[in-house]
Amino acid sequence: MRPFDGTFSGASGGATRCRITDISLGGGVIQCLSSPTPGDTTVVSVIIGNHTLSFPGTVVYVDSTIGFAVQFKQIPGEELDELARLLAALDGSKASA
C-alpha cells in the first residue's frame, strides 16, 4: 500500500503533488519535484482510499535524491487516531505477508 499519494503546502501557499514514501506518528519522507528549505512550515496531506489526512509539520532535512523529511507538529486527536490505525493495519499486513 505504500507509498502514498498526497500533497504538501509550503511557503508559497499552494499545494504540490507528492509521494509519501515513509510515514510514522512523528513525521514522514516526501518525494516531490519541488524542494522546500529546512525549517519551512508545511502541511502534508496523505490520500488513503477516499480519505485525506492532513498533518502540519516542519521540514527538517532535504536530500535532492530521496526527497525531504517532515517532523509533524501536534496532530489533532481524531487524525492521530486515524493515522495510528492505518500504521497498525500496515504493520499487520506486513506480518501476514
Short mmCIF file of C-alpha atoms in Angstrom, two decimals:
data_model
loop_
_atom_site.label_atom_id
_atom_site.label_comp_id
_atom_site.label_asym_id
_atom_site.label_seq_id
_atom_site.Cartn_x
_atom_site.Cartn_y
_atom_site.Cartn_z
CA MET A 1 0.00 0.00 0.00
CA ARG A 2 2.97 2.32 0.47
CA PRO A 3 3.99 4.78 -0.88
CA PHE A 4 1.00 7.09 -0.58
CA ASP A 5 -0.08 9.86 -2.92
CA GLY A 6 -0.57 13.25 -1.37
CA THR A 7 0.24 16.92 -1.38
CA PHE A 8 2.34 19.30 0.63
CA SER A 9 1.81 23.01 1.09
CA GLY A 10 4.88 25.09 1.66
CA ALA A 11 5.88 28.72 1.88
CA SER A 12 4.25 29.53 -1.48
CA GLY A 13 0.87 28.53 -0.06
CA GLY A 14 -0.05 26.29 -3.00
CA ALA A 15 -0.46 22.54 -2.74
CA THR A 16 2.13 20.47 -4.63
CA ARG A 17 1.54 16.83 -5.55
CA CYS A 18 3.94 14.40 -3.91
CA ARG A 19 4.50 10.82 -2.79
CA ILE A 20 4.86 9.98 0.87
CA THR A 21 7.37 7.13 0.92
CA ASP A 22 7.55 6.68 4.67
CA ILE A 23 5.22 7.83 7.41
CA SER A 24 5.02 7.45 11.17
CA LEU A 25 3.27 9.21 14.04
CA GLY A 26 6.22 11.60 14.20
CA GLY A 27 6.68 12.53 10.55
CA GLY A 28 7.36 11.33 7.05
CA VAL A 29 9.61 11.31 3.99
CA ILE A 30 8.24 13.11 0.95
CA GLN A 31 9.28 12.81 -2.70
CA CYS A 32 8.41 15.73 -4.94
CA LEU A 33 9.69 17.65 -7.94
CA SER A 34 9.95 20.81 -5.88
CA SER A 35 12.04 21.02 -2.77
CA PRO A 36 11.40 23.14 0.33
CA THR A 37 14.05 24.55 2.64
CA PRO A 38 14.84 23.07 6.07
CA GLY A 39 12.82 24.95 8.67
CA ASP A 40 9.90 25.62 6.32
CA THR A 41 6.46 25.11 7.80
CA THR A 42 4.29 22.79 5.75
CA VAL A 43 1.10 20.78 5.75
CA VAL A 44 1.37 17.24 4.40
CA SER A 45 -1.87 15.70 3.17
CA VAL A 46 -1.95 11.94 2.68
CA ILE A 47 -4.56 10.39 0.40
CA ILE A 48 -5.67 6.98 1.67
CA GLY A 49 -8.53 5.47 -0.28
CA ASN A 50 -11.28 8.07 -0.22
CA HIS A 51 -9.87 9.82 2.90
CA THR A 52 -7.36 12.63 3.10
CA LEU A 53 -5.48 13.17 6.35
CA SER A 54 -3.56 16.43 6.82
CA PHE A 55 -0.67 16.96 9.20
CA PRO A 56 1.11 20.25 9.97
CA GLY A 57 4.86 19.98 10.26
CA THR A 58 8.32 21.39 9.76
CA VAL A 59 10.84 20.40 7.08
CA VAL A 60 13.83 19.02 8.98
CA TYR A 61 16.00 17.56 6.20
CA VAL A 62 16.30 17.88 2.43
CA ASP A 63 18.15 15.47 0.11
CA SER A 64 17.98 16.07 -3.64
CA THR A 65 17.97 12.31 -4.37
CA ILE A 66 15.44 10.98 -1.85
CA GLY A 67 13.24 13.97 -1.02
CA PHE A 68 12.69 15.70 2.27
CA ALA A 69 11.76 14.79 5.81
CA VAL A 70 8.97 16.45 7.75
CA GLN A 71 8.53 16.33 11.51
CA PHE A 72 4.85 16.57 12.36
CA LYS A 73 3.68 19.14 14.89
CA GLN A 74 0.91 18.25 17.28
CA ILE A 75 -1.65 16.24 15.29
CA PRO A 76 -5.34 16.70 16.20
CA GLY A 77 -6.70 13.70 18.18
CA GLU A 78 -9.04 12.35 15.50
CA GLU A 79 -6.39 12.42 12.77
CA LEU A 80 -3.77 11.00 15.14
CA ASP A 81 -6.09 8.06 15.90
CA GLU A 82 -6.74 7.53 12.18
CA LEU A 83 -3.00 7.53 11.39
CA ALA A 84 -2.30 5.14 14.27
CA ARG A 85 -4.99 2.72 12.96
CA LEU A 86 -3.54 2.94 9.45
CA LEU A 87 0.01 2.24 10.61
CA ALA A 88 -1.17 -0.68 12.77
CA ALA A 89 -3.06 -2.14 9.78
CA LEU A 90 0.02 -1.77 7.56
CA ASP A 91 2.23 -3.45 10.17
CA GLY A 92 -0.30 -6.28 10.44
CA SER A 93 -0.40 -6.76 6.67
CA LYS A 94 3.42 -6.94 6.53
CA ALA A 95 3.42 -9.59 9.27
CA SER A 96 0.89 -11.75 7.42
CA ALA A 97 2.62 -11.38 4.02
#
